[in-house]
CSV table of C-alpha atoms in Angstrom, one decimal:
chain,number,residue,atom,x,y,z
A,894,UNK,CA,4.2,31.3,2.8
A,895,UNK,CA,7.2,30.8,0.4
A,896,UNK,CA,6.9,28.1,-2.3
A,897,UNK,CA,9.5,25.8,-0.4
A,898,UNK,CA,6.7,25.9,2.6
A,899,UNK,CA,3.9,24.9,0.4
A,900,UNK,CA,5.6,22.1,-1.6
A,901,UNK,CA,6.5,20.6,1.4
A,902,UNK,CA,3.7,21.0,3.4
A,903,UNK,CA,2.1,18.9,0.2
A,904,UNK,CA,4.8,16.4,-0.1
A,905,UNK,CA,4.1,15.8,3.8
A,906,UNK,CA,0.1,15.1,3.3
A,907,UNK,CA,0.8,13.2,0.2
A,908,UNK,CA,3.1,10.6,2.9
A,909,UNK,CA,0.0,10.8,5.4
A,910,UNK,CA,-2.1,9.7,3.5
A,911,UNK,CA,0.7,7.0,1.9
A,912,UNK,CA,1.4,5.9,5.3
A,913,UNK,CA,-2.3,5.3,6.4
A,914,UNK,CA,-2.6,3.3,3.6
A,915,UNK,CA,0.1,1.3,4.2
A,916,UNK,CA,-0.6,1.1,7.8
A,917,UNK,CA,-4.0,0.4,7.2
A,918,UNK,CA,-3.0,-2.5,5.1
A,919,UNK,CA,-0.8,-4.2,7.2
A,920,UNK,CA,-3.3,-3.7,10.2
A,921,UNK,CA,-5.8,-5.8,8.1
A,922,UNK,CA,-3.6,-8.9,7.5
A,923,UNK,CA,-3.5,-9.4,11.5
A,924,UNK,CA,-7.8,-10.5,11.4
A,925,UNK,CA,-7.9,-12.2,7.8
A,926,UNK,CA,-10.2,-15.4,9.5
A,927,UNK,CA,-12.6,-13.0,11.3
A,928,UNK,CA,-12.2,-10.4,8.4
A,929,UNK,CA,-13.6,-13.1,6.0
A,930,UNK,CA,-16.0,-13.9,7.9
A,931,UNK,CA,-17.8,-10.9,8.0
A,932,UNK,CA,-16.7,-9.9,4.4
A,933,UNK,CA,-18.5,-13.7,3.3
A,934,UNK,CA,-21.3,-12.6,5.8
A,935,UNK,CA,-22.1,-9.7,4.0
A,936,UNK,CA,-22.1,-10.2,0.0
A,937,UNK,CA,-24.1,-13.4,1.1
A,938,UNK,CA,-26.9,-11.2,2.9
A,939,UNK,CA,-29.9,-10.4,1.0
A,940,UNK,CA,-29.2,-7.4,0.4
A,941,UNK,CA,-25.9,-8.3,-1.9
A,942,UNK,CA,-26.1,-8.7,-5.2
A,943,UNK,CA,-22.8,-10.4,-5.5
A,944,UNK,CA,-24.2,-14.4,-5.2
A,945,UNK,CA,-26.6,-13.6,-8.1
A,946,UNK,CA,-24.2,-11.4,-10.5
A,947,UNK,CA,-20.9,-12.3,-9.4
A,948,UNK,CA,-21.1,-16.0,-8.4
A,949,UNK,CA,-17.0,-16.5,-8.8
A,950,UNK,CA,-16.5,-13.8,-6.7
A,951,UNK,CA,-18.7,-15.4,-3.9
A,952,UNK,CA,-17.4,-19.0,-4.8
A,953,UNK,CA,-13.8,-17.5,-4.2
A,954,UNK,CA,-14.3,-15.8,-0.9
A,955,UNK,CA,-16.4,-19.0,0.6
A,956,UNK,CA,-13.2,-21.2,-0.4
A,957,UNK,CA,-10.9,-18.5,1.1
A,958,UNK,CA,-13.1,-18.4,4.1
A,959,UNK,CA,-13.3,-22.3,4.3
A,960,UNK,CA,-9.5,-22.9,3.7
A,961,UNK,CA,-8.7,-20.0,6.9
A,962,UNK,CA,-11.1,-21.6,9.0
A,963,UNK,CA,-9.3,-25.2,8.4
A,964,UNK,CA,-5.7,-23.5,8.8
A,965,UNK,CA,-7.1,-21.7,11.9
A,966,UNK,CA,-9.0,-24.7,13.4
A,967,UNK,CA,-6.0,-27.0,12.8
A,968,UNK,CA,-2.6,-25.6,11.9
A,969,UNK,CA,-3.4,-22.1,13.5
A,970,UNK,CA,0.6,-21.5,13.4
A,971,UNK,CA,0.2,-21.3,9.3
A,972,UNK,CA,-1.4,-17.9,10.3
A,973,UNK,CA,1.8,-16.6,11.9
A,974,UNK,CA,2.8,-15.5,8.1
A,975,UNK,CA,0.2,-13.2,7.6
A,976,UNK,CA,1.4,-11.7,10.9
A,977,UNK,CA,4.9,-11.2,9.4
A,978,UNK,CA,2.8,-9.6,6.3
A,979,UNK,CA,1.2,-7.2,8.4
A,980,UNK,CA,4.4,-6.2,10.4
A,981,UNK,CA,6.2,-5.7,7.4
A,982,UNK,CA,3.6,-3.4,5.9
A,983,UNK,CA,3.8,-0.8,9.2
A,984,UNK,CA,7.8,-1.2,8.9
A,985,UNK,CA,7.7,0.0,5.3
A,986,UNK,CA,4.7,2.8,6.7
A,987,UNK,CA,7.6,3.4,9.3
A,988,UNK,CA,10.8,4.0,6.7
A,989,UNK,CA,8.0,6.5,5.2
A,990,UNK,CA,8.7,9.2,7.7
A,991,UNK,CA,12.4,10.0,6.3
A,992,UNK,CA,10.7,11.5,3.5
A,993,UNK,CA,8.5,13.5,5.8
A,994,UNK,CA,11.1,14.7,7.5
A,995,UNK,CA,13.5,15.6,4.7
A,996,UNK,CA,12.0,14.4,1.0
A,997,UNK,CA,15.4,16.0,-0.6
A,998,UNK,CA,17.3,13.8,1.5
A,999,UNK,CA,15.5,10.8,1.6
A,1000,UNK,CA,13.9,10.8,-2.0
A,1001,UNK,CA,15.1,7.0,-2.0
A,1002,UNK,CA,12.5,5.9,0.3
A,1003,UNK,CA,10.1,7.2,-2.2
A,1004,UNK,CA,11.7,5.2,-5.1
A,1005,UNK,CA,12.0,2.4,-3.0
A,1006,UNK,CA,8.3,2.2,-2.8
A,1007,UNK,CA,7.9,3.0,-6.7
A,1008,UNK,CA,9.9,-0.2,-6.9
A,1009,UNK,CA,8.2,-2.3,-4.8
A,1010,UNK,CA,4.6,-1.3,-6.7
A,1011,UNK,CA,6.2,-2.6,-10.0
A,1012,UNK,CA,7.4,-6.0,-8.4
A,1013,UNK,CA,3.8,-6.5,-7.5
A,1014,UNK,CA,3.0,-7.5,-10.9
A,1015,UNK,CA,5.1,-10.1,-11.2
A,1016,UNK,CA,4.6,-11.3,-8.2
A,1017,UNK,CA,1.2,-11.8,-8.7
A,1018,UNK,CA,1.4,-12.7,-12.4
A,1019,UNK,CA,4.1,-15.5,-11.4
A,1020,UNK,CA,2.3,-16.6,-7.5
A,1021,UNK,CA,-0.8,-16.3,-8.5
A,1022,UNK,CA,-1.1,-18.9,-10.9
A,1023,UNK,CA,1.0,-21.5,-8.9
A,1024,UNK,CA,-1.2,-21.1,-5.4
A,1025,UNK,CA,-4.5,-21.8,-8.1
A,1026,UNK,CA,-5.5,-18.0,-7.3
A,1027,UNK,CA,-7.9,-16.5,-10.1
A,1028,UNK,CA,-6.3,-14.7,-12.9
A,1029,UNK,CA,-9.0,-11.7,-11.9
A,1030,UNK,CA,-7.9,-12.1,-8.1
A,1031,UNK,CA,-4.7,-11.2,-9.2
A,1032,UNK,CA,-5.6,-8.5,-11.0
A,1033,UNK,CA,-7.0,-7.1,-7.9
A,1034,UNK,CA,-3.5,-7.2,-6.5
A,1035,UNK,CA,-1.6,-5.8,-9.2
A,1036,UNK,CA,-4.0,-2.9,-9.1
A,1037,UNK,CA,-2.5,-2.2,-5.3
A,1038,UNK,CA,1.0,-1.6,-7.0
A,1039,UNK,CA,-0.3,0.1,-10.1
A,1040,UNK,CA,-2.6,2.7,-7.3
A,1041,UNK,CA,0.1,2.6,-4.9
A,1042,UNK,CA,2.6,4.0,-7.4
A,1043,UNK,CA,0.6,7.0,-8.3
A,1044,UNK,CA,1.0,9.2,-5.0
A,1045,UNK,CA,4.5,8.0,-4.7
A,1046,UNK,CA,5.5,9.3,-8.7
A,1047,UNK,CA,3.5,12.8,-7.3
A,1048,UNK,CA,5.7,12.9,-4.6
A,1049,UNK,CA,9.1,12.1,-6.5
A,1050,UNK,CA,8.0,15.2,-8.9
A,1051,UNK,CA,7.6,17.4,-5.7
A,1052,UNK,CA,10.7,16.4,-4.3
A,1053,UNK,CA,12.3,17.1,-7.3
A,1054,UNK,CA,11.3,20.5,-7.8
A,1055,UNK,CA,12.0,21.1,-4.1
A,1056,UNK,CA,15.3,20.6,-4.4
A,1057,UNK,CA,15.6,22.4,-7.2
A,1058,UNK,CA,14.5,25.6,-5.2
A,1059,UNK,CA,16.7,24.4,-2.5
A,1060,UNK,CA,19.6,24.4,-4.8
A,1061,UNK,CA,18.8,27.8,-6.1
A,1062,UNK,CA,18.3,29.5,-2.2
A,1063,UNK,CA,22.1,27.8,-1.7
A,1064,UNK,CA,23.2,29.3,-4.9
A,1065,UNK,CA,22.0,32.8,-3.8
A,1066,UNK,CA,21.5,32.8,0.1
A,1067,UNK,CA,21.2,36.4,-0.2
A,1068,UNK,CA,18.0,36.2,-2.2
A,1069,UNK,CA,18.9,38.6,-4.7
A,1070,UNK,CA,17.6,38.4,-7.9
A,1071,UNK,CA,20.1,37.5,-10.8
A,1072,UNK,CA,20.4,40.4,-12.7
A,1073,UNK,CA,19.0,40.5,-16.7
């Protein structure tokens, strides 16, 4: 298998598993009142140990809960934005697939997404505080742009180094070594 093969074949499973993620996400943001819920449902079984050592945490996600089930119960239409959330998240996942086909080519998709993990922070640094969300909920949602960025800066090195074997196969198609 040449080194082109390989480092594409890993670019490619480095965008899998980017584009589950994102599809994942957005898939998520469709069943947020039943999602809570359960996720309220569980860290208040007895099992959990979150109402005894993290009682913000189970404060925060019974007001979440509360507030989705008023929305739901009487402006259900409110709820229509986090379908637009979730439908934006699979066509991002979707724009994705230019890099699997060609990475050289497409490389901007790639820094696309590197850009739009950075404007996570301030988004959450500058929304959070005006919708009265927890400075440590926000935190939380920084850290999807600061992990999100990480395969993507993996995957700009890759591409990077594949096209500088591509340019070096178009400078000698013959594959003949340079001479010393």
């Amino acid at each position: 298998m040449s080194e082109r093969h390989a480092l594409t074949r890993r670019i490619r499973r480095w965008l899998v598993l980017f584009i589950v993620c994102l599809v994942l996400s957005g898939l998520t943001a469709f069943p947020l009142v039943t999602e809570l819920r359960w996720a309220e449902d569980l860290l208040a079984s007895s099992a959990s140990p979150v109402p005894e050592h993290l009682p913000g945490l189970m404060e925060w996600i019974t007001r979440v809960r509360e507030g989705l089930d008023t929305i739901d119960r009487e402006q259900p239409f409110m709820l229509y934005g986090t379908d637009w959330l979730a439908f934006a998240h699979l066509v991002i996942a979707v724009a994705f697939y230019g890099p699997y086909r060609d990475p050289v080519r497409n490389i901007w998709v790639i820094e696309f997404g590197m850009i739009a993990c950075a404007g996570i922070i301030p988004l959450a640094l500058i929304c959070g505080p005006i919708r009265s969300i927890p400075f440590w909920w926000s935190v939380i949602d920084m850290s999807f742009g600061v992990f999100g960025v990480i395969p993507l800066l993996i995957v700009r090195r890759m591409i990077k180094r594949l096209e500088g074997l591509e340019r070096t196969a178009a400078a000698n198609p013959a594959g003949v070594p340079a001479s010393a």
